[in-house]
mmCIF file of C-alpha atoms and ligand atoms in Angstrom:
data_model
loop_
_atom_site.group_PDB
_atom_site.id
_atom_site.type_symbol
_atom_site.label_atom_id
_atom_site.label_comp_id
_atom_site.label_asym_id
_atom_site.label_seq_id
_atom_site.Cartn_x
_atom_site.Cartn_y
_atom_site.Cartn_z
ATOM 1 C CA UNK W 282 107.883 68.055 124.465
ATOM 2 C CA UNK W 283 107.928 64.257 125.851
ATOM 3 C CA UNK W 284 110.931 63.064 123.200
ATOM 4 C CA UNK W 285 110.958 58.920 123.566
ATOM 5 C CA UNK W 286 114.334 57.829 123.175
ATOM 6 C CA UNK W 287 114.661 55.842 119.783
ATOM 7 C CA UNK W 288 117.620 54.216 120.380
ATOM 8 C CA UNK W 289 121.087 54.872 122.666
ATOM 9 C CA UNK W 290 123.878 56.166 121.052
ATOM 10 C CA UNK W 291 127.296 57.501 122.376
ATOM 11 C CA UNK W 292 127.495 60.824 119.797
ATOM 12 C CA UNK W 293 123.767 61.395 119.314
ATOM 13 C CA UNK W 294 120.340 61.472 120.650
ATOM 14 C CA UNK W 295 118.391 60.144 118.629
ATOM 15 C CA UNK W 296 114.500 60.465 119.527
ATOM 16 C CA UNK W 297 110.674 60.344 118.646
ATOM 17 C CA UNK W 298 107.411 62.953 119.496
ATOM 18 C CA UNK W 299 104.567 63.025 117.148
ATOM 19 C CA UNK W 300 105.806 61.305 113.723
ATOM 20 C CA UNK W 301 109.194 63.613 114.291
ATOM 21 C CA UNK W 302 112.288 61.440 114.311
ATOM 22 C CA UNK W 303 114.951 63.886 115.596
ATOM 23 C CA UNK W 304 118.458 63.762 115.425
ATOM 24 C CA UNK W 305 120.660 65.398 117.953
ATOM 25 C CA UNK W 306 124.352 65.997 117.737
ATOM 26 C CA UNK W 307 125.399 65.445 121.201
ATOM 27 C CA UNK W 308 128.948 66.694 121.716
ATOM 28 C CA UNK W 309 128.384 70.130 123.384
ATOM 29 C CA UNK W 310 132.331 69.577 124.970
ATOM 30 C CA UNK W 311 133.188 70.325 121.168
ATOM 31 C CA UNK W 312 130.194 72.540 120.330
ATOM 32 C CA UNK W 313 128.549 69.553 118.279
ATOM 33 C CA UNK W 314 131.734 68.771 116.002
ATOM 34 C CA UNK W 315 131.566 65.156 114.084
ATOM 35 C CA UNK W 316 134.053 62.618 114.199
ATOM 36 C CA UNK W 317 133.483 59.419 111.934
ATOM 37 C CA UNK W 318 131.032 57.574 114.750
ATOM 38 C CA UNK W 319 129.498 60.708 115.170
ATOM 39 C CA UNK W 320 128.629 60.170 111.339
ATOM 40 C CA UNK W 321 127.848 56.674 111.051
ATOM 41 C CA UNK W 322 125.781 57.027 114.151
ATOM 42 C CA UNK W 323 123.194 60.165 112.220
ATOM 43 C CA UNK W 324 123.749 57.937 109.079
ATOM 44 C CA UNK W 325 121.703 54.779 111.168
ATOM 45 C CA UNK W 326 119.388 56.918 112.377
ATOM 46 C CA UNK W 327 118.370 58.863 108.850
ATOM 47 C CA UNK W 328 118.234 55.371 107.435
ATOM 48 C CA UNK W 329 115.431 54.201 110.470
ATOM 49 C CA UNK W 330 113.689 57.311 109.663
ATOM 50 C CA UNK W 331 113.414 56.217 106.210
ATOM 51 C CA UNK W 332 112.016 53.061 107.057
ATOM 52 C CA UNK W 333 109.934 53.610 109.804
ATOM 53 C CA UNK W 334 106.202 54.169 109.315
ATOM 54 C CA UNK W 335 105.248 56.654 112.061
ATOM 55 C CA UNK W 336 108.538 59.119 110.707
ATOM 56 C CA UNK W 337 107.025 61.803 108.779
ATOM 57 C CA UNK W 338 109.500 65.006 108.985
ATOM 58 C CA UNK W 339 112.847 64.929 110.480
ATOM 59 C CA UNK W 340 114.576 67.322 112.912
ATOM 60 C CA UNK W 341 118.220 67.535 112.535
ATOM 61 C CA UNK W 342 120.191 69.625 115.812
ATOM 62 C CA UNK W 343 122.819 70.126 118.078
ATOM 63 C CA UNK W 344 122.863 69.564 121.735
ATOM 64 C CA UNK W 345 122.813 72.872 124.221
ATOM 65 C CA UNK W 346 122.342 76.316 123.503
ATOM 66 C CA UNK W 347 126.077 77.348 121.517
ATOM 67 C CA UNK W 348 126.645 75.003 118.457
ATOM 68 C CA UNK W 349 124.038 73.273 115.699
ATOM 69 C CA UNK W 350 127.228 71.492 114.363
ATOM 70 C CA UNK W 351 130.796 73.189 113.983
ATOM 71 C CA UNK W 352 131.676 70.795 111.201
ATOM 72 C CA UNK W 353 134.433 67.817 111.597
ATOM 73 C CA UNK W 354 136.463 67.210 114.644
ATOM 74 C CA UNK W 355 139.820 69.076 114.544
ATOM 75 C CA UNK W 356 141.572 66.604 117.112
ATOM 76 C CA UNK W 357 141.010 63.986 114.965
ATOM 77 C CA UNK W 358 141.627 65.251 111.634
ATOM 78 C CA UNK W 359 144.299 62.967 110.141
ATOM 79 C CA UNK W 360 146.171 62.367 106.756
ATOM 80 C CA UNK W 361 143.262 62.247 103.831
ATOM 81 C CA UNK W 362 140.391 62.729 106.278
ATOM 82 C CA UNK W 363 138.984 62.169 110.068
ATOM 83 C CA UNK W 364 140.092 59.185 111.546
ATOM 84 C CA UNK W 365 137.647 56.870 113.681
ATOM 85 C CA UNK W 366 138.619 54.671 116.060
ATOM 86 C CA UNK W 367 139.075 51.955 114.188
ATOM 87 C CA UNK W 368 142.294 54.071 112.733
ATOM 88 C CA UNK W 369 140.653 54.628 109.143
ATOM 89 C CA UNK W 370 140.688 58.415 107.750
ATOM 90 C CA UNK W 371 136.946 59.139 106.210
ATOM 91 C CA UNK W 372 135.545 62.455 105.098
ATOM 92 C CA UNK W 373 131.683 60.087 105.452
ATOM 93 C CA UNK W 374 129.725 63.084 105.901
ATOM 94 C CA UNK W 375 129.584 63.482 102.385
ATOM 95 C CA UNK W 376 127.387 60.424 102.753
ATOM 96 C CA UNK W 377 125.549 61.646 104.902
ATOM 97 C CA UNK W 378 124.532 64.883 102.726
ATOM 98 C CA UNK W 379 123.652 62.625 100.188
ATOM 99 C CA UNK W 380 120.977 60.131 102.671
ATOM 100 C CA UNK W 381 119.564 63.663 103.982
ATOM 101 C CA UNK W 382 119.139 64.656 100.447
ATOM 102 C CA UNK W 383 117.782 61.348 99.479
ATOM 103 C CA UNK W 384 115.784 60.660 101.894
ATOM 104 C CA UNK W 385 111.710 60.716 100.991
ATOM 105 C CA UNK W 386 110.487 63.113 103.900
ATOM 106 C CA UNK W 387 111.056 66.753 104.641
ATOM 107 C CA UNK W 388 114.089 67.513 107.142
ATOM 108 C CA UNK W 389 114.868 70.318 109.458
ATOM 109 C CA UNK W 390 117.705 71.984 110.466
ATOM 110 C CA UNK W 391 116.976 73.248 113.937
ATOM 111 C CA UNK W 392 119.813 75.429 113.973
ATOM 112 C CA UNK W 393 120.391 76.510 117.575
ATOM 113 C CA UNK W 394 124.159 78.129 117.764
ATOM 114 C CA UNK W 395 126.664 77.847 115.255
ATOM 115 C CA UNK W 396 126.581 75.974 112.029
ATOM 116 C CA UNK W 397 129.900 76.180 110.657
ATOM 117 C CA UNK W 398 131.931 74.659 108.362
ATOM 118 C CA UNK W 399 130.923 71.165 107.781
ATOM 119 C CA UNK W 400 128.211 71.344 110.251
ATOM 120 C CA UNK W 401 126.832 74.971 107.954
ATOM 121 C CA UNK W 402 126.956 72.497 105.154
ATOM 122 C CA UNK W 403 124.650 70.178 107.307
ATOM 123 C CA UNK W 404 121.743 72.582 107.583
ATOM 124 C CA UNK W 405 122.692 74.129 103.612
ATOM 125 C CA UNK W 406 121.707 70.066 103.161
ATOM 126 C CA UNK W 407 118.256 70.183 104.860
ATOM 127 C CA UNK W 408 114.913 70.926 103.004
ATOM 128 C CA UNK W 409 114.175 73.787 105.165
ATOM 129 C CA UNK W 410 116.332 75.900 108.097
ATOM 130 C CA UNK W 411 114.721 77.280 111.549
ATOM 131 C CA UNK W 412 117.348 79.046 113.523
ATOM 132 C CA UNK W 413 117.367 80.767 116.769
ATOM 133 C CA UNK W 414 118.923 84.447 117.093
ATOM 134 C CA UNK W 415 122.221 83.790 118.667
ATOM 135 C CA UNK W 416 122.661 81.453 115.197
ATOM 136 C CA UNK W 417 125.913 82.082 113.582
ATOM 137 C CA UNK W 418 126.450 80.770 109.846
ATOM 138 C CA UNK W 419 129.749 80.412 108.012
ATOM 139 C CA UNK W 420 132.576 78.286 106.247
ATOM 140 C CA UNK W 421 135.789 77.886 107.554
ATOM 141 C CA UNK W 422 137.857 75.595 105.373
ATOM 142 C CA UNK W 423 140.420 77.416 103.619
ATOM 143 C CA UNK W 424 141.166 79.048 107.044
ATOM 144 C CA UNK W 425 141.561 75.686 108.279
ATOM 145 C CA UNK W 426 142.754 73.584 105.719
ATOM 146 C CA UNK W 427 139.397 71.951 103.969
ATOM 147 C CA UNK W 428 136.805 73.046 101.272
ATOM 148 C CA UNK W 429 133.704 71.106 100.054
ATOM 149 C CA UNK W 430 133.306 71.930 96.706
ATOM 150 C CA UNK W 431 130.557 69.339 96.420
ATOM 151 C CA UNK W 432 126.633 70.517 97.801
ATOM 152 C CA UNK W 433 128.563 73.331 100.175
ATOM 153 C CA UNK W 434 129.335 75.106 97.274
ATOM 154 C CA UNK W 435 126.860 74.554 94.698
ATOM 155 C CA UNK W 436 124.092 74.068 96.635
ATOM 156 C CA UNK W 437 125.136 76.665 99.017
ATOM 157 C CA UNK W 438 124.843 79.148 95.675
ATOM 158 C CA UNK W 439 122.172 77.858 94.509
ATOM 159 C CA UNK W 440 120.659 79.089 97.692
ATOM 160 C CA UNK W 441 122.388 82.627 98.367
ATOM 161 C CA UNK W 442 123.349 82.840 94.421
ATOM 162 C CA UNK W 443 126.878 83.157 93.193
ATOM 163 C CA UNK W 444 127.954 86.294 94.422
ATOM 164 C CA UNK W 445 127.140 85.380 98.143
ATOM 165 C CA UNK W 446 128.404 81.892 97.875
ATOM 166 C CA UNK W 447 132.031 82.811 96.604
ATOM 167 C CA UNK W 448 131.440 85.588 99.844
ATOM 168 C CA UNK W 449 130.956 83.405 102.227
ATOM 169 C CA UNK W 450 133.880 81.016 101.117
ATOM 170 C CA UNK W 451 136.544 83.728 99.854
ATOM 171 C CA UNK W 452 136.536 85.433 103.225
ATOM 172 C CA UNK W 453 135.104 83.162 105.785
ATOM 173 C CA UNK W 454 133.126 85.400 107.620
ATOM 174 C CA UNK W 455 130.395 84.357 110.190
ATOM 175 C CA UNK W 456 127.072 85.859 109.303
ATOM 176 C CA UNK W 457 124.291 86.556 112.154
ATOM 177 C CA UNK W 458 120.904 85.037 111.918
ATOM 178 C CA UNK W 459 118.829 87.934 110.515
ATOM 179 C CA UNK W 460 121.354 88.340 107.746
ATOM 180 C CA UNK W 461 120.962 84.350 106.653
ATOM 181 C CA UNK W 462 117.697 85.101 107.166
ATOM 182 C CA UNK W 463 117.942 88.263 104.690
ATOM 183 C CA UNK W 464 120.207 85.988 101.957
ATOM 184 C CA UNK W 465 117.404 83.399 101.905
ATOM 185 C CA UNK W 466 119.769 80.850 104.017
ATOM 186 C CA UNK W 467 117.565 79.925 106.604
ATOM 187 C CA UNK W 468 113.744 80.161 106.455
ATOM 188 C CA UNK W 469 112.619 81.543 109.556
ATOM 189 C CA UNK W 470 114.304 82.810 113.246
ATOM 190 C CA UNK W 471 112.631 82.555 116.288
ATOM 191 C CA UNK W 472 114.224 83.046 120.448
ATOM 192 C CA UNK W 473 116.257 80.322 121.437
ATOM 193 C CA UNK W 474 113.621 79.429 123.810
ATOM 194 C CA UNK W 475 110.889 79.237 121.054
ATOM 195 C CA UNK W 476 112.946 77.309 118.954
ATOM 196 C CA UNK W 477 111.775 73.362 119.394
ATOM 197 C CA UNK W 478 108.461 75.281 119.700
ATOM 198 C CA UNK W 479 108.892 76.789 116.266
ATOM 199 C CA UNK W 480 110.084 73.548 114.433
ATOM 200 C CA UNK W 481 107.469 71.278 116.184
ATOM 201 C CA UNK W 482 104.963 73.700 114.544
ATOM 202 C CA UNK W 483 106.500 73.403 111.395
ATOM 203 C CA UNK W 484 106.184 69.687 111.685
ATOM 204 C CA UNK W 485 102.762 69.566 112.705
ATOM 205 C CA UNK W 486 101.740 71.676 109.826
ATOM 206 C CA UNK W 487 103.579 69.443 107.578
ATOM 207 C CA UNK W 488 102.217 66.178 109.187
ATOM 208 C CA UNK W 489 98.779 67.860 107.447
ATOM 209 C CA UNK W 490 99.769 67.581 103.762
ATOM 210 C CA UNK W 491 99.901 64.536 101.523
ATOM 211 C CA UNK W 492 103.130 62.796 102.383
ATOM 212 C CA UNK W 493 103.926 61.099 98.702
ATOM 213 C CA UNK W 494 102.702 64.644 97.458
ATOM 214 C CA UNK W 495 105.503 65.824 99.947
ATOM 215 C CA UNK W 496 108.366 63.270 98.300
ATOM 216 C CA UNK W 497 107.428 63.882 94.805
ATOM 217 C CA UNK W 498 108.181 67.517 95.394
ATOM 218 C CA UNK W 499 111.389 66.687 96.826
ATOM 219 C CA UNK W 500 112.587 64.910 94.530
ATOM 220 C CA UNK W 501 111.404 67.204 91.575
ATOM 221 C CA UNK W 502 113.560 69.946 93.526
ATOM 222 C CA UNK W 503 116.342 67.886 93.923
ATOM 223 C CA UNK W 504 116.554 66.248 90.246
ATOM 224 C CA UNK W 505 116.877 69.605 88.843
ATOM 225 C CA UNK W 506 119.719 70.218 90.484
ATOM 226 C CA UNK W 507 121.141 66.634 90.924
ATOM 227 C CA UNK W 508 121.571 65.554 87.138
ATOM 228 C CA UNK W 509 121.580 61.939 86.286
ATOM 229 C CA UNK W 510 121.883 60.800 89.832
ATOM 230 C CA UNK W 511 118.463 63.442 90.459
ATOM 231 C CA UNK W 512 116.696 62.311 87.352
ATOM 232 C CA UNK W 513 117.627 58.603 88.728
ATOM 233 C CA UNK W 514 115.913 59.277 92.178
ATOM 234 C CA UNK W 515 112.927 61.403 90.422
ATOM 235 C CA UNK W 516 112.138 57.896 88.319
ATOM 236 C CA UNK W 517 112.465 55.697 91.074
ATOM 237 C CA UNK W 518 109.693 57.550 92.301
ATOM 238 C CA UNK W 519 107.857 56.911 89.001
ATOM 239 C CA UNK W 520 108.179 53.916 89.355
ATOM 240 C CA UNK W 521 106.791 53.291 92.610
ATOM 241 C CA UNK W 522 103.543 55.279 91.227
ATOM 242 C CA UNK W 523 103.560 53.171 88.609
ATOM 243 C CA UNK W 524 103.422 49.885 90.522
ATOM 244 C CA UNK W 525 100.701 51.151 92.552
ATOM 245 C CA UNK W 526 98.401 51.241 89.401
ATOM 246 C CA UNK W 527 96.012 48.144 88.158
ATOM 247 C CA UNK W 528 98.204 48.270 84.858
ATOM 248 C CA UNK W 529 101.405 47.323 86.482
ATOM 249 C CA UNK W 530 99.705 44.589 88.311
ATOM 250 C CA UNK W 531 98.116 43.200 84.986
ATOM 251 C CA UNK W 532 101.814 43.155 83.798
ATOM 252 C CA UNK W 533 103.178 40.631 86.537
ATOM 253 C CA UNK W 534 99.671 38.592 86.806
ATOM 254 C CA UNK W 535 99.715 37.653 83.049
ATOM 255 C CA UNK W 536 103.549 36.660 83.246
ATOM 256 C CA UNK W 537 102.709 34.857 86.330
ATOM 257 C CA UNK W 538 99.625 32.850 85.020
ATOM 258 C CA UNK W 539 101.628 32.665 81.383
ATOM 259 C CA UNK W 540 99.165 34.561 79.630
ATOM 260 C CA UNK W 541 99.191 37.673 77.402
ATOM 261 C CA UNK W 542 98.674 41.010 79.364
ATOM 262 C CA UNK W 543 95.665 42.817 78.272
ATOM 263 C CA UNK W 544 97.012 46.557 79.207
ATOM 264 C CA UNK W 545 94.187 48.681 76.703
ATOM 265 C CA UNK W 546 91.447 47.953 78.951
ATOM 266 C CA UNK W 547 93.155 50.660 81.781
ATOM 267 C CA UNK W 548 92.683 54.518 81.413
ATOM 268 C CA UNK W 549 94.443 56.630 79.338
ATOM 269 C CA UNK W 550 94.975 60.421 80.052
ATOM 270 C CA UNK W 551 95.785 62.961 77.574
HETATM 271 O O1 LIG J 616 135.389 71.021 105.325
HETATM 272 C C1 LIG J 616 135.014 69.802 105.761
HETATM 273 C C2 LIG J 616 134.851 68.759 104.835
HETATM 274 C C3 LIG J 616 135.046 68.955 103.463
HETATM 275 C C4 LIG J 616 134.861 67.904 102.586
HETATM 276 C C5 LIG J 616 134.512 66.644 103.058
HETATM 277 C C6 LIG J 616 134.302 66.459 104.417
HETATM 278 C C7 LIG J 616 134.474 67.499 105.310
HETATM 279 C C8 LIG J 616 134.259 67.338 106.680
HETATM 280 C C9 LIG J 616 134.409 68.377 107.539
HETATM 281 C C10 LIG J 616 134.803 69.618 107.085
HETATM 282 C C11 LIG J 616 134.940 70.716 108.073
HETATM 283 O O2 LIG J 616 134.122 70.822 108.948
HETATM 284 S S1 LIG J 616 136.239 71.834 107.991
HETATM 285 C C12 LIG J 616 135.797 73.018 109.211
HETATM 286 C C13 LIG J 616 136.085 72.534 110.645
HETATM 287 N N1 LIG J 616 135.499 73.387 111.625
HETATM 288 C C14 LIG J 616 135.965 74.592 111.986
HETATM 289 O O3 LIG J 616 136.914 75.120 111.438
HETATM 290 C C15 LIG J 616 135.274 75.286 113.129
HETATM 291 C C16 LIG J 616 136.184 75.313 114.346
HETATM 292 N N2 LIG J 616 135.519 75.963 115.461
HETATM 293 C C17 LIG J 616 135.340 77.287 115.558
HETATM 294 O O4 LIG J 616 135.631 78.057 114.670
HETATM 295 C C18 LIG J 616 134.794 77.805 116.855
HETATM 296 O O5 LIG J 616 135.002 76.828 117.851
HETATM 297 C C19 LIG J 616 133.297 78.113 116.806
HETATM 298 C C20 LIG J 616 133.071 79.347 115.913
HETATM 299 C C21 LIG J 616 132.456 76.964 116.278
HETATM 300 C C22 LIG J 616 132.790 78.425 118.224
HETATM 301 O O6 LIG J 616 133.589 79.429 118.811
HETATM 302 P P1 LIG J 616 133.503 79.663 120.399
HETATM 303 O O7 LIG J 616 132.087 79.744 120.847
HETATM 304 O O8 LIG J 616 134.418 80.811 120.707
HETATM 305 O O9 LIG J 616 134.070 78.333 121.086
HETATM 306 P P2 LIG J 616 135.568 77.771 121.127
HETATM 307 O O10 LIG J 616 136.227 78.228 122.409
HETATM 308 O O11 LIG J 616 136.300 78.029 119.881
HETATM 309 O O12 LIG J 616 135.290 76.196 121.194
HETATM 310 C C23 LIG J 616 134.905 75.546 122.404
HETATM 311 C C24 LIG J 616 135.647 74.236 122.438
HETATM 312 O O13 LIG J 616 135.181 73.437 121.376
HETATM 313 C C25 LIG J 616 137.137 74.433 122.223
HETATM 314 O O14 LIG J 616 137.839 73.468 122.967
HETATM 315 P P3 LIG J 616 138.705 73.875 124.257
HETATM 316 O O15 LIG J 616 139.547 75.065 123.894
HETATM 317 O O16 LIG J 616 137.695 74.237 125.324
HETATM 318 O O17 LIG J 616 139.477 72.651 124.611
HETATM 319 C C26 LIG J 616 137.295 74.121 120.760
HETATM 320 O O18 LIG J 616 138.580 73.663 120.427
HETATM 321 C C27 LIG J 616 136.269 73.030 120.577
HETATM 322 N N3 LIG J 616 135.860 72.959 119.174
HETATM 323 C C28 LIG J 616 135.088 73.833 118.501
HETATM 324 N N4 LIG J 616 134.949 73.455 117.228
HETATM 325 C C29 LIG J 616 135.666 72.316 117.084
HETATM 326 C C30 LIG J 616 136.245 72.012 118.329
HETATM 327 N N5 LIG J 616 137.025 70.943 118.511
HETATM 328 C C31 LIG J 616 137.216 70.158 117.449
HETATM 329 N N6 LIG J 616 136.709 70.389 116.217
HETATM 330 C C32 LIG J 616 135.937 71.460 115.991
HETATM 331 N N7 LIG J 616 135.405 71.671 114.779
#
């Protein structure tokens, strides 16, 4: 597919085909591990995709045909989290879960290698999970000295359900693609070489369907899980329905021209 280049970055690609935004991990070297840039850098480019018009769905991957994302960079893991090079320790992928989860359009993990540790927690983040068959899924953290307790464990269960969840942290075992696939992990798996082929499908067929429709479901099936902070996001949305009506208008117009609002005259719906 003819990707445009979006913008230059030194840890991602970050590129545009068809109202997909995608987001590509590139440190093969490392088989796609983060370091703080790495994070900042996919944490500009999910906020453009928020903001720009023609972004309807968004592809999140790895670069090459090993890794999807092998979680945070070991050779720069410091005291209290990953240092960047402006010598500050950050664990800011948790921010980043939260903008992928947050964000008002569908994402994709296009999981093409291994997604492990924080980079499993990555695609366990997405809406929705296409991997290729030489995929391999799994935590590593207390083999390696981390956890995330946060959406990489409850998420992750919510997902796979309890049993499977403590599983796959207890004994940190890598799982191929047909069993994610068989635990509900990943929604499809396709050949390597169908892969982009697969997801760019996916998008199209999404790019079909009513894209507030689309955001309201998102949200609904985050808030559920999200509490106050889902319930928060879920009314936001409300409220941007509500400002789209003729009542919430008539509101702001009779403050404006000092007047008493006349709401009764809109419809009511039982
Ligand atoms: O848990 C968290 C967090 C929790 C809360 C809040 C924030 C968090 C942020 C991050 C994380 C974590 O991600 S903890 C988990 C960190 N990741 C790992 O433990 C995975 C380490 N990597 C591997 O287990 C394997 O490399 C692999 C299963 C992904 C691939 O194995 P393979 O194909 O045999 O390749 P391998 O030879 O191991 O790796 C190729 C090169 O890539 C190696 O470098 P080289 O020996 O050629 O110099 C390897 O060191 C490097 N590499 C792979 N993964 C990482 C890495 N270098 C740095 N960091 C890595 N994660």
């Amino acid at each position: 597919f003819p990707w445009e280049t979006i913008k230059e970055y030194s840890d991602i690609k970050f590129e545009y085909f068809e109202g997909i935004g995608k987001i590509t991990i590139n440190r093969p070297r490392y088989r796609n591990a983060f370091r703080p840039e790495t994070v900042m850098q996919m944490i500009e480019a999910v906020d453009y995709c928020r903001y720009s018009n023609k972004i309807n769905v968004v592809v999140l991957t790895g670069e090459g045909d090993k890794a999807f994302c092998s979680g945070g960079d070991q050779n720069v893991k410091g005291i209290g989290g990953y240092v960047g090079e402006d010598g500050v320790p950050r664990l800011n992928v948790l921010d980043l879960q939260k903008k992928i989860r947050s964000l008002p359009k569908p994402v994709i993990a296009m999981v093409n290698g291994y997604a492990i540790g924080g980079g499993h927690v990555l695609h366990v983040v997405c809406d929705l999970s296409i991997a290729s068959e030489n995929a391999i899924f799994g935590q590593t953290g207390p083999r390696v000295g981390s956890f995330d307790a946060g959406f990489g464990a409850s998420y992750l269960a919510r997902i796979v359900g309890q049993k499977k969840a403590r599983e796959i942290w207890f004994l940190c075992r890598q799982y191929n693609a047909q069993q994610a696939l068989e635990m509900g992990l990943v929604n499809a798996v396709v050949p390597l070489e169908k892969l982009e082929e697969e997801v760019v499908q996916w998008c199209r067929e999404i790019q079909q369907l009513s894209p507030l429709a689309l955001r309201m479901i998102k949200v609904g099936l985050n808030a559920e899980l999200d509490g106050q902070a889902g319930i928060q996001e879920l009314a936001g949305n409300a409220t941007l329905l509500y400002y789209l009506t003729e009542e919430a208008q008539e509101g702001k117009n009779a403050f404006l021209e000092k007047r008493k609002p006349n709401f009764q005259k809109y419809p009511k719906f039982p």
